[in-house]
Short mmCIF file of C-alpha atoms in Angstrom, two decimals:
data_model
loop_
_atom_site.label_atom_id
_atom_site.label_comp_id
_atom_site.label_asym_id
_atom_site.label_seq_id
_atom_site.Cartn_x
_atom_site.Cartn_y
_atom_site.Cartn_z
CA UNK A 3 -0.24 0.13 -0.13
CA UNK A 4 1.44 3.54 -0.35
CA UNK A 5 1.58 5.90 1.12
CA UNK A 6 0.05 9.11 1.40
CA UNK A 7 -3.28 7.61 -0.36
CA UNK A 8 -3.54 10.78 -2.95
CA UNK A 9 -1.48 12.37 -5.92
CA UNK A 10 0.34 15.89 -4.60
CA UNK A 11 0.02 18.37 -7.04
CA UNK A 12 3.38 21.31 -6.85
CA UNK A 13 0.90 24.03 -5.58
CA UNK A 14 -0.35 21.97 -3.01
CA UNK A 15 3.37 20.97 -1.84
CA UNK A 16 4.45 24.04 -1.81
CA UNK A 17 2.05 26.29 0.04
CA UNK A 18 1.62 23.45 2.49
CA UNK A 19 5.04 23.01 2.98
CA UNK A 20 6.22 26.24 3.63
CA UNK A 21 2.77 25.83 6.21
CA UNK A 22 4.72 22.72 7.23
CA UNK A 23 7.99 24.20 7.59
CA UNK A 24 6.64 27.95 9.39
CA UNK A 25 4.85 26.21 11.73
CA UNK A 26 7.71 23.81 13.46
CA UNK A 27 10.13 25.43 14.89
CA UNK A 28 14.21 24.90 14.48
CA UNK A 29 14.68 22.02 16.60
CA UNK A 30 11.17 20.50 15.63
CA UNK A 31 12.52 21.03 11.57
CA UNK A 32 16.09 19.57 12.07
CA UNK A 33 14.24 16.70 13.44
CA UNK A 34 12.14 16.04 10.51
CA UNK A 35 14.60 16.45 8.28
CA UNK A 36 17.26 14.42 10.05
CA UNK A 37 14.41 11.74 10.19
CA UNK A 38 13.33 12.17 6.25
CA UNK A 39 17.04 11.85 5.38
CA UNK A 40 17.23 9.19 7.52
CA UNK A 41 13.73 7.08 5.65
CA UNK A 42 14.98 8.48 1.89
CA UNK A 43 18.61 6.39 2.86
CA UNK A 44 17.48 3.45 4.41
CA UNK A 45 15.62 3.14 0.94
CA UNK A 46 17.13 4.46 -1.96
CA UNK A 47 20.30 4.53 -1.15
CA UNK A 48 20.84 0.69 0.22
CA UNK A 49 18.76 -0.55 -3.33
CA UNK A 50 20.80 1.91 -5.44
CA UNK A 51 23.98 0.54 -4.29
CA UNK A 52 22.70 -3.62 -4.33
CA UNK A 53 21.34 -2.53 -8.51
CA UNK A 54 25.24 -0.14 -9.16
CA UNK A 55 26.46 -3.01 -7.78
CA UNK A 56 25.01 -5.86 -10.08
CA UNK A 57 25.81 -3.58 -13.18
CA UNK A 58 29.60 -3.58 -11.41
CA UNK A 59 30.17 -6.67 -12.11
CA UNK A 60 29.54 -7.30 -15.59
CA UNK A 61 30.20 -4.24 -16.57
CA UNK A 62 33.29 -5.36 -18.93
CA UNK A 63 31.81 -5.85 -22.15
CA UNK A 64 28.70 -3.11 -21.24
CA UNK A 65 30.90 0.34 -22.10
CA UNK A 66 30.24 -0.51 -26.05
CA UNK A 67 27.23 -1.00 -25.39
CA UNK A 68 25.78 1.44 -23.32
CA UNK A 69 26.68 4.47 -25.89
CA UNK A 70 24.17 3.36 -28.53
CA UNK A 71 21.12 3.55 -26.22
CA UNK A 72 20.82 7.26 -26.40
CA UNK A 73 17.17 7.01 -25.07
CA UNK A 74 17.71 5.51 -21.45
CA UNK A 75 20.66 7.54 -20.44
CA UNK A 76 18.07 10.22 -21.41
CA UNK A 77 16.21 9.22 -17.84
CA UNK A 78 13.77 9.94 -20.31
CA UNK A 79 12.58 6.14 -19.53
CA UNK A 80 12.85 6.46 -15.54
CA UNK A 81 10.67 9.80 -16.00
CA UNK A 82 7.78 7.91 -18.06
CA UNK A 83 7.56 4.71 -16.59
CA UNK A 84 8.92 5.89 -13.01
CA UNK A 85 11.42 4.07 -10.87
CA UNK A 86 9.99 1.25 -9.26
CA UNK A 87 8.84 0.09 -12.50
CA UNK A 88 11.24 0.95 -14.77
CA UNK A 89 14.31 0.04 -12.35
CA UNK A 90 13.21 -3.59 -10.74
CA UNK A 91 12.39 -4.76 -14.52
CA UNK A 92 15.54 -4.16 -16.24
CA UNK A 93 16.95 -5.24 -13.33
CA UNK A 94 14.88 -8.19 -13.98
CA UNK A 95 16.00 -8.35 -17.88
CA UNK A 96 19.44 -8.14 -17.66
CA UNK A 97 19.23 -11.12 -14.59
CA UNK A 98 17.29 -13.51 -17.22
CA UNK A 99 19.92 -12.48 -19.34
CA UNK A 100 23.01 -12.89 -16.86
CA UNK A 101 21.25 -16.49 -16.34
CA UNK A 102 20.69 -17.46 -20.02
CA UNK A 103 24.92 -17.41 -20.40
CA UNK A 104 25.37 -20.45 -18.81
CA UNK A 105 23.77 -22.26 -20.84
CA UNK A 106 25.55 -20.39 -24.63
CA UNK A 107 27.14 -22.64 -26.98
CA UNK A 108 28.62 -20.79 -29.87
CA UNK A 109 30.19 -17.22 -29.63
CA UNK A 110 27.66 -15.58 -31.62
CA UNK A 111 25.29 -16.82 -28.78
CA UNK A 112 27.45 -15.21 -26.14
CA UNK A 113 28.34 -11.89 -28.16
CA UNK A 114 23.91 -11.23 -29.30
CA UNK A 115 23.40 -11.91 -24.95
CA UNK A 116 26.20 -9.77 -24.19
CA UNK A 117 24.80 -7.07 -26.39
CA UNK A 118 21.41 -6.65 -25.11
CA UNK A 119 22.71 -7.06 -21.54
CA UNK A 120 24.71 -4.00 -21.59
CA UNK A 121 21.62 -1.94 -23.28
CA UNK A 122 19.53 -3.05 -20.34
CA UNK A 123 22.24 -2.22 -17.43
CA UNK A 124 23.25 0.85 -19.14
CA UNK A 125 20.00 2.60 -17.87
CA UNK A 126 21.03 1.74 -14.43
CA UNK A 127 23.53 4.31 -13.22
CA UNK A 128 22.80 7.31 -15.23
CA UNK A 129 18.90 6.91 -13.43
CA UNK A 130 20.16 6.37 -10.10
CA UNK A 131 21.84 8.87 -9.76
CA UNK A 132 19.25 11.22 -11.57
CA UNK A 133 16.99 10.00 -8.90
CA UNK A 134 19.41 10.53 -5.94
CA UNK A 135 20.37 14.07 -7.31
CA UNK A 136 16.67 14.55 -7.31
CA UNK A 137 16.11 13.28 -3.14
CA UNK A 138 18.73 15.43 -1.91
CA UNK A 139 19.65 18.98 -1.21
CA UNK A 140 23.04 19.94 -3.18
CA UNK A 141 24.92 20.16 0.27
CA UNK A 142 23.92 16.34 0.43
CA UNK A 143 25.03 15.15 -2.15
CA UNK A 144 28.48 13.64 -2.64
CA UNK A 145 28.08 11.65 0.56
CA UNK A 146 25.23 9.51 -0.33
CA UNK A 147 27.12 8.97 -4.43
CA UNK A 148 29.63 7.89 -2.03
CA UNK A 149 27.64 5.03 -0.84
CA UNK A 150 26.70 4.67 -3.89
CA UNK A 151 30.01 3.78 -4.91
CA UNK A 152 31.06 1.93 -1.60
CA UNK A 153 28.37 -0.33 -2.12
CA UNK A 154 29.26 -0.64 -5.66
CA UNK A 155 33.29 -1.74 -5.09
CA UNK A 156 32.55 -3.14 -2.34
CA UNK A 157 30.63 -6.15 -4.26
CA UNK A 158 32.86 -6.08 -6.97
CA UNK A 159 36.02 -6.65 -4.62
CA UNK A 160 33.40 -9.54 -2.83
CA UNK A 161 32.90 -10.77 -5.67
CA UNK A 162 35.89 -11.65 -7.47
CA UNK A 163 36.49 -13.87 -4.23
CA UNK A 164 32.75 -15.38 -4.67
CA UNK A 165 34.05 -16.14 -7.98
CA UNK A 166 37.01 -18.18 -7.38
CA UNK A 167 35.13 -19.32 -4.89
CA UNK A 168 32.03 -20.70 -7.96
CA UNK A 169 35.02 -21.31 -10.57
CA UNK A 170 35.49 -24.87 -7.51
CA UNK A 171 32.26 -26.13 -8.85
CA UNK A 172 33.02 -27.16 -12.35
CA UNK A 173 31.46 -29.76 -13.73
CA UNK A 174 29.14 -30.17 -11.03
CA UNK A 175 25.87 -31.32 -12.55
CA UNK A 176 27.51 -30.69 -15.81
CA UNK A 177 28.62 -27.36 -15.82
CA UNK A 178 31.86 -25.45 -16.23
CA UNK A 179 32.78 -23.14 -13.68
CA UNK A 180 32.21 -20.32 -15.45
CA UNK A 181 28.69 -21.27 -16.18
CA UNK A 182 28.09 -21.47 -12.35
CA UNK A 183 29.41 -18.31 -11.83
CA UNK A 184 26.76 -16.27 -14.90
CA UNK A 185 24.06 -19.40 -13.45
CA UNK A 186 24.36 -18.21 -9.97
CA UNK A 187 24.97 -14.46 -10.59
CA UNK A 188 21.91 -14.08 -12.72
CA UNK A 189 19.24 -15.80 -10.03
CA UNK A 190 20.35 -12.84 -7.83
CA UNK A 191 20.44 -10.51 -10.09
CA UNK A 192 16.44 -11.46 -11.05
CA UNK A 193 15.63 -12.09 -7.91
CA UNK A 194 16.52 -8.87 -6.21
CA UNK A 195 14.30 -7.00 -9.45
CA UNK A 196 11.66 -8.41 -7.92
CA UNK A 197 12.35 -7.06 -4.55
CA UNK A 198 13.21 -3.70 -6.41
CA UNK A 199 9.73 -3.34 -7.31
CA UNK A 200 8.39 -2.76 -3.66
CA UNK A 201 11.50 -1.69 -2.71
CA UNK A 202 12.33 1.81 -4.52
CA UNK A 203 10.86 4.52 -4.19
CA UNK A 204 9.19 7.57 -6.77
CA UNK A 205 10.54 10.64 -7.64
CA UNK A 206 9.68 13.09 -4.31
CA UNK A 207 6.02 14.99 -6.02
CA UNK A 208 5.36 11.48 -6.46
CA UNK A 209 6.64 9.98 -3.61
CA UNK A 210 2.60 8.84 -3.16
CA UNK A 211 3.04 6.06 -4.85
CA UNK A 212 6.09 4.11 -2.71
CA UNK A 213 5.17 1.24 -0.06
CA UNK A 214 4.90 3.03 3.00
CA UNK A 215 7.89 5.27 2.59
CA UNK A 216 6.39 8.50 3.77
CA UNK A 217 3.35 10.41 5.47
CA UNK A 218 2.01 13.03 3.86
CA UNK A 219 3.40 15.77 5.68
CA UNK A 220 7.12 13.88 5.35
CA UNK A 221 6.87 13.53 1.29
CA UNK A 222 5.17 17.77 1.95
CA UNK A 223 8.31 18.66 3.49
CA UNK A 224 10.37 16.17 0.78
CA UNK A 225 9.56 18.35 -1.96
CA UNK A 226 9.54 22.06 -0.28
CA UNK A 227 13.61 21.21 0.71
CA UNK A 228 14.52 20.44 -2.93
CA UNK A 229 12.12 23.39 -3.96
CA UNK A 230 13.95 25.24 -1.55
CA UNK A 231 16.92 24.63 -3.13
CA UNK A 232 16.91 24.46 -6.52
CA UNK A 233 13.48 24.43 -7.91
CA UNK A 234 12.74 22.52 -10.04
CA UNK A 235 11.00 19.82 -7.79
CA UNK A 236 8.49 19.73 -11.01
CA UNK A 237 10.05 18.78 -14.51
CA UNK A 238 9.51 21.34 -17.59
CA UNK A 239 7.48 19.39 -20.20
CA UNK A 240 9.22 17.37 -22.34
CA UNK A 241 10.45 18.38 -26.06
CA UNK A 242 13.12 17.98 -27.96
CA UNK A 243 14.24 21.25 -28.01
CA UNK A 244 15.06 21.91 -24.16
CA UNK A 245 17.22 18.70 -25.19
CA UNK A 246 18.58 19.60 -27.80
CA UNK A 247 20.28 23.09 -26.42
CA UNK A 248 22.19 21.84 -23.94
CA UNK A 249 24.42 20.31 -25.91
CA UNK A 250 26.01 24.00 -26.81
CA UNK A 251 26.68 24.42 -22.83
CA UNK A 252 30.45 23.37 -22.15
CA UNK A 253 30.24 22.58 -19.30
CA UNK A 254 28.34 19.29 -20.59
CA UNK A 255 31.01 18.21 -21.91
CA UNK A 256 34.08 19.93 -19.87
CA UNK A 257 31.82 16.70 -17.27
CA UNK A 258 31.39 14.31 -20.17
CA UNK A 259 35.50 14.41 -20.80
CA UNK A 260 36.15 14.31 -16.97
CA UNK A 261 34.27 10.90 -16.38
CA UNK A 262 35.60 9.95 -19.61
CA UNK A 263 39.26 10.00 -18.19
CA UNK A 264 37.81 8.56 -14.23
CA UNK A 265 36.25 5.40 -15.93
CA UNK A 266 39.48 5.19 -18.37
CA UNK A 267 42.00 4.42 -15.42
CA UNK A 268 39.33 2.18 -13.32
CA UNK A 269 39.30 1.01 -15.60
CA UNK A 270 42.91 0.16 -16.15
CA UNK A 271 42.73 0.10 -12.97
CA UNK A 272 40.91 -3.21 -12.49
CA UNK A 273 42.60 -4.98 -15.32
CA UNK A 274 46.23 -4.02 -14.20
CA UNK A 275 46.31 -4.69 -10.54
CA UNK A 276 45.70 -8.09 -10.61
CA UNK A 277 48.65 -8.56 -14.15
CA UNK A 278 50.83 -6.04 -11.74
CA UNK A 279 50.88 -8.24 -8.56
CA UNK A 280 51.79 -11.17 -10.71
CA UNK A 281 54.16 -10.25 -13.03
CA UNK A 282 55.22 -7.27 -11.48
CA UNK A 283 55.40 -7.90 -8.11
CA UNK A 284 56.37 -11.42 -8.29
CA UNK A 285 52.79 -13.00 -6.67
CA UNK A 286 51.07 -16.42 -7.87
CA UNK A 287 47.61 -16.13 -9.37
CA UNK A 288 45.71 -17.39 -6.36
CA UNK A 289 47.39 -14.81 -4.09
CA UNK A 290 47.17 -12.02 -6.89
CA UNK A 291 43.23 -12.51 -6.68
CA UNK A 292 42.64 -12.48 -3.01
CA UNK A 293 45.13 -9.11 -2.97
CA UNK A 294 43.27 -7.23 -5.61
CA UNK A 295 40.27 -7.39 -3.35
CA UNK A 296 42.13 -4.84 -0.05
CA UNK A 297 42.44 -1.92 -1.81
CA UNK A 298 38.89 -2.15 -2.58
CA UNK A 299 37.96 -2.56 0.73
CA UNK A 300 39.89 0.87 1.50
CA UNK A 301 38.59 2.82 -1.12
CA UNK A 302 35.27 3.17 0.97
CA UNK A 303 37.11 4.85 4.25
CA UNK A 304 38.40 7.88 1.90
CA UNK A 305 35.31 7.54 -0.04
CA UNK A 306 33.10 8.38 2.74
CA UNK A 307 35.68 10.63 4.89
CA UNK A 308 36.60 12.70 1.46
CA UNK A 309 32.82 13.00 1.05
CA UNK A 310 31.61 14.40 4.10
CA UNK A 311 34.78 16.90 4.08
CA UNK A 312 33.08 18.02 0.86
CA UNK A 313 29.47 17.68 1.76
CA UNK A 314 30.32 19.66 5.31
CA UNK A 315 32.13 22.56 4.44
CA UNK A 316 30.64 22.88 0.46
CA UNK A 317 33.13 21.63 -2.00
CA UNK A 318 33.44 19.96 -4.80
CA UNK A 319 36.39 21.19 -7.07
CA UNK A 320 39.71 21.49 -4.43
CA UNK A 321 38.24 17.84 -3.27
CA UNK A 322 38.43 16.28 -6.85
CA UNK A 323 41.68 17.75 -7.61
CA UNK A 324 43.21 17.01 -4.31
CA UNK A 325 41.61 13.43 -5.71
CA UNK A 326 43.69 13.63 -8.51
CA UNK A 327 46.91 14.25 -7.22
CA UNK A 328 46.19 11.16 -5.00
CA UNK A 329 46.29 9.13 -8.25
CA UNK A 330 48.77 10.13 -9.61
CA UNK A 331 51.16 9.77 -6.78
CA UNK A 332 49.84 6.32 -6.32
CA UNK A 333 50.76 5.00 -9.59
CA UNK A 334 54.09 7.06 -9.56
CA UNK A 335 54.78 4.77 -6.55
CA UNK A 336 53.62 1.46 -8.37
CA UNK A 337 54.76 2.47 -12.45
CA UNK A 338 57.68 4.42 -12.07
CA UNK A 339 61.56 2.39 -13.35
CA UNK A 340 62.45 2.92 -9.46
CA UNK A 341 60.28 2.00 -7.74
CA UNK A 342 61.47 -1.66 -6.80
CA UNK A 343 60.45 -1.94 -3.57
CA UNK A 344 57.19 -4.38 -3.32
CA UNK A 345 55.35 -2.96 0.28
CA UNK A 346 55.90 1.01 -1.77
CA UNK A 347 54.39 -0.08 -5.04
CA UNK A 348 51.70 -2.37 -3.63
CA UNK A 349 50.57 0.79 -0.94
CA UNK A 350 50.39 2.63 -3.78
CA UNK A 351 48.04 0.70 -5.65
CA UNK A 352 45.63 1.81 -2.94
CA UNK A 353 46.57 5.24 -2.87
CA UNK A 354 44.96 5.20 -6.40
CA UNK A 355 42.30 2.34 -5.56
CA UNK A 356 40.65 5.13 -2.78
CA UNK A 357 41.52 8.00 -5.15
CA UNK A 358 39.61 7.29 -8.40
CA UNK A 359 36.49 5.89 -5.84
CA UNK A 360 36.41 9.11 -3.95
CA UNK A 361 36.53 11.09 -7.34
CA UNK A 362 33.19 9.01 -8.73
CA UNK A 363 31.13 10.92 -5.82
CA UNK A 364 32.89 13.87 -5.92
CA UNK A 365 32.11 14.29 -9.65
CA UNK A 366 28.43 13.27 -9.65
CA UNK A 367 27.88 16.01 -6.51
CA UNK A 368 29.87 18.37 -8.87
CA UNK A 369 28.02 17.58 -12.11
CA UNK A 370 24.07 17.99 -10.01
CA UNK A 371 25.53 20.86 -8.08
CA UNK A 372 26.60 22.97 -11.38
CA UNK A 373 23.83 21.63 -13.56
CA UNK A 374 20.18 23.20 -12.85
CA UNK A 375 16.75 22.39 -14.41
CA UNK A 376 15.85 18.72 -14.70
CA UNK A 377 16.39 17.67 -18.56
CA UNK A 378 19.37 19.94 -19.01
CA UNK A 379 21.14 17.54 -16.10
CA UNK A 380 19.57 14.60 -17.93
CA UNK A 381 20.80 15.73 -20.98
CA UNK A 382 24.42 15.92 -18.87
CA UNK A 383 23.97 12.26 -17.44
CA UNK A 384 23.70 10.69 -20.96
CA UNK A 385 26.86 12.92 -22.51
CA UNK A 386 28.90 11.51 -19.47
CA UNK A 387 27.30 7.93 -19.60
CA UNK A 388 28.17 7.21 -23.20
CA UNK A 389 31.75 9.42 -23.00
CA UNK A 390 31.56 6.69 -19.70
CA UNK A 391 31.51 4.06 -21.32
CA UNK A 392 33.87 5.25 -23.72
CA UNK A 393 36.78 5.44 -21.17
CA UNK A 394 35.58 2.07 -20.28
CA UNK A 395 36.42 0.96 -23.70
CA UNK A 396 39.95 2.43 -24.17
CA UNK A 397 41.13 1.77 -20.94
CA UNK A 398 41.30 -1.61 -21.54
CA UNK A 399 43.78 -0.90 -24.74
CA UNK A 400 46.32 1.30 -22.16
CA UNK A 401 47.40 -2.45 -20.72
CA UNK A 402 49.67 -3.75 -23.27
CA UNK A 403 51.24 -7.14 -22.01
CA UNK A 404 53.94 -6.36 -23.69
CA UNK A 405 54.99 -3.58 -21.63
CA UNK A 406 55.36 -6.01 -18.64
CA UNK A 407 55.98 -5.00 -15.54
CA UNK A 408 55.98 -1.47 -15.66
CA UNK A 409 52.86 -0.56 -18.21
CA UNK A 410 54.01 2.26 -18.78
CA UNK A 411 51.51 3.42 -21.06
CA UNK A 412 48.52 2.80 -18.69
CA UNK A 413 50.90 4.84 -15.81
CA UNK A 414 51.26 7.83 -17.89
CA UNK A 415 48.07 7.75 -19.54
CA UNK A 416 46.92 7.80 -16.33
CA UNK A 417 48.57 10.28 -14.96
CA UNK A 418 48.41 12.78 -18.30
CA UNK A 419 44.62 12.38 -17.93
CA UNK A 420 44.46 13.59 -14.67
CA UNK A 421 46.27 16.65 -15.35
CA UNK A 422 43.92 17.05 -17.81
CA UNK A 423 41.33 16.78 -14.46
CA UNK A 424 42.65 19.41 -12.63
CA UNK A 425 42.61 21.46 -15.20
CA UNK A 426 39.86 21.56 -16.19
CA UNK A 427 38.54 21.91 -12.94
CA UNK A 428 39.96 24.82 -12.72
CA UNK A 429 38.80 26.03 -15.73
CA UNK A 430 35.06 25.44 -14.31
CA UNK A 431 36.77 27.05 -10.92
CA UNK A 432 37.08 30.04 -13.16
CA UNK A 433 34.27 30.32 -14.45
CA UNK A 434 31.58 29.88 -11.69
CA UNK A 435 33.67 32.88 -10.09
CA UNK A 436 33.04 34.67 -12.66
CA UNK A 437 29.85 33.72 -13.54
CA UNK A 438 29.03 34.32 -10.07
CA UNK A 439 29.57 37.70 -9.81
CA UNK A 440 28.23 38.91 -13.02
CA UNK A 441 25.09 37.45 -11.45
CA UNK A 442 25.67 39.48 -8.14
CA UNK A 443 25.89 42.82 -10.25
CA UNK A 444 23.19 41.97 -12.47
CA UNK A 445 24.69 41.66 -15.76
CA UNK A 446 23.90 38.33 -16.03
CA UNK A 447 21.01 35.12 -15.28
CA UNK A 448 22.62 31.77 -14.63
CA UNK A 449 21.24 28.32 -16.22
CA UNK A 450 19.22 30.67 -18.40
CA UNK A 451 16.94 31.53 -15.88
CA UNK A 452 16.62 33.63 -12.09
CA UNK A 453 17.82 31.28 -9.36
CA UNK A 454 16.14 32.66 -6.32
CA UNK A 455 14.62 31.00 -3.33
CA UNK A 456 14.04 31.25 -0.49
CA UNK A 457 16.14 28.69 1.22
CA UNK A 458 16.47 27.95 5.25
CA UNK A 459 19.04 30.17 6.81
CA UNK A 460 20.32 29.91 10.85
CA UNK A 461 21.55 32.39 12.09
CA UNK A 462 24.72 32.78 13.82
CA UNK A 463 23.69 31.53 17.37
CA UNK A 464 21.56 29.18 15.67
CA UNK A 465 18.55 30.16 18.30
CA UNK A 466 15.60 31.09 15.12
CA UNK A 467 15.67 30.40 11.50
CA UNK A 468 14.13 32.58 9.14
CA UNK A 469 13.35 33.22 5.32
CA UNK A 470 14.80 35.62 2.70
CA UNK A 471 14.80 36.20 -0.33
CA UNK A 472 19.01 34.95 -1.65
CA UNK A 473 20.58 34.19 -5.08
CA UNK A 474 21.74 30.84 -5.31
CA UNK A 475 25.50 30.92 -5.21
CA UNK A 476 27.64 27.94 -7.37
CA UNK A 477 31.24 29.35 -6.13
CA UNK A 478 34.09 26.69 -6.78
CA UNK A 479 31.42 24.11 -7.10
CA UNK A 480 29.83 24.84 -3.82
CA UNK A 481 26.58 26.35 -3.24
CA UNK A 482 26.48 29.10 -0.30
#
């Protein structure tokens, strides 16, 4: 049963949300918002992390196929169909396709299934990041993206060990070990797809469609929080012109380029890590499999810590730059010709892995904080998803076996690409600063409309909460 029982119009949500906030005392309002965030965290971040984890476990061939499904990447499907049906159906479908892969007999059958699988799974990650951005204010998003990414890498690391164990079922029931991997993973994914229909939540303005989730007053508060933060809870009517005009915005290409760089390096490191542990550091194949998992478990700590700092102090650009510098240092530690100590090289893999995982959350928050309007965010997510997939393809080619054990191409491409990322972040930071100053002087309107909203501000002693008309600023990737 859904709660509340009837749909709420935007005007009703806007007015009733103001009434709720106006009637609440400061401490009561904080308690209401805290309870609301906890409910959304529990329902949305948990299932989002699980779905993205399943997506990541089978992402090796998906990158090339994901760029062919522009419609789903534009998040139009998730808007038209609704998150519950959208994510439940495509999760069940790619689970079924994964299960079917266990019974293929020819390489043609395998390729056909993998292409279909890639098309099905391409709607998961951009759709979930888009949905999360609609539920949280800009200063709350990076930590939630970090939860999402932490769940992914944890399952990825665990999945490596589980697949190693499943491979030992070789010969059981007449199936080879690799078939058992697809069979078990497919069955688990199908079950999770069914559960997703009841566990997933809808967009804030349609929270009444979610099963046993928010009360009517909580749904009104959820909408009002986002309306106050960026004034785009309810999307404008769809038109292809609203989609096409966004491709004239340089920010779209800048964010797409940074995600291309990030996935290029993450894919290279995923290939690179087991190989360098075995051929570069002298570990056995079994030891290389086991030793490649701790860096991913470790990456959860810096991802959550840097995201907490980024949200608390409203830092986006500086956190991306810090993570990029850590990744460069990590690659140099295990990639320089003068680096011969096994322990130092292994520590470098921890530093590099933690840095790129942290930057997934930081870049998602940086993008969500600086792109206004739901269709513009959807279009940017499409471009990012496409270039993210292309980065995965490129990353698999820069690790060259003939360059073992140093893999100079992979190391220097990774280092150079992150220097480029730092440059792009710097250009964005300066650009946002100039735009903010122009808007303050009345010379410019950001995002083609006045970004003014009623924000709730705490005075210095936090003894009362007041409202005032202020301008939303995006200064150095932050919101003030």
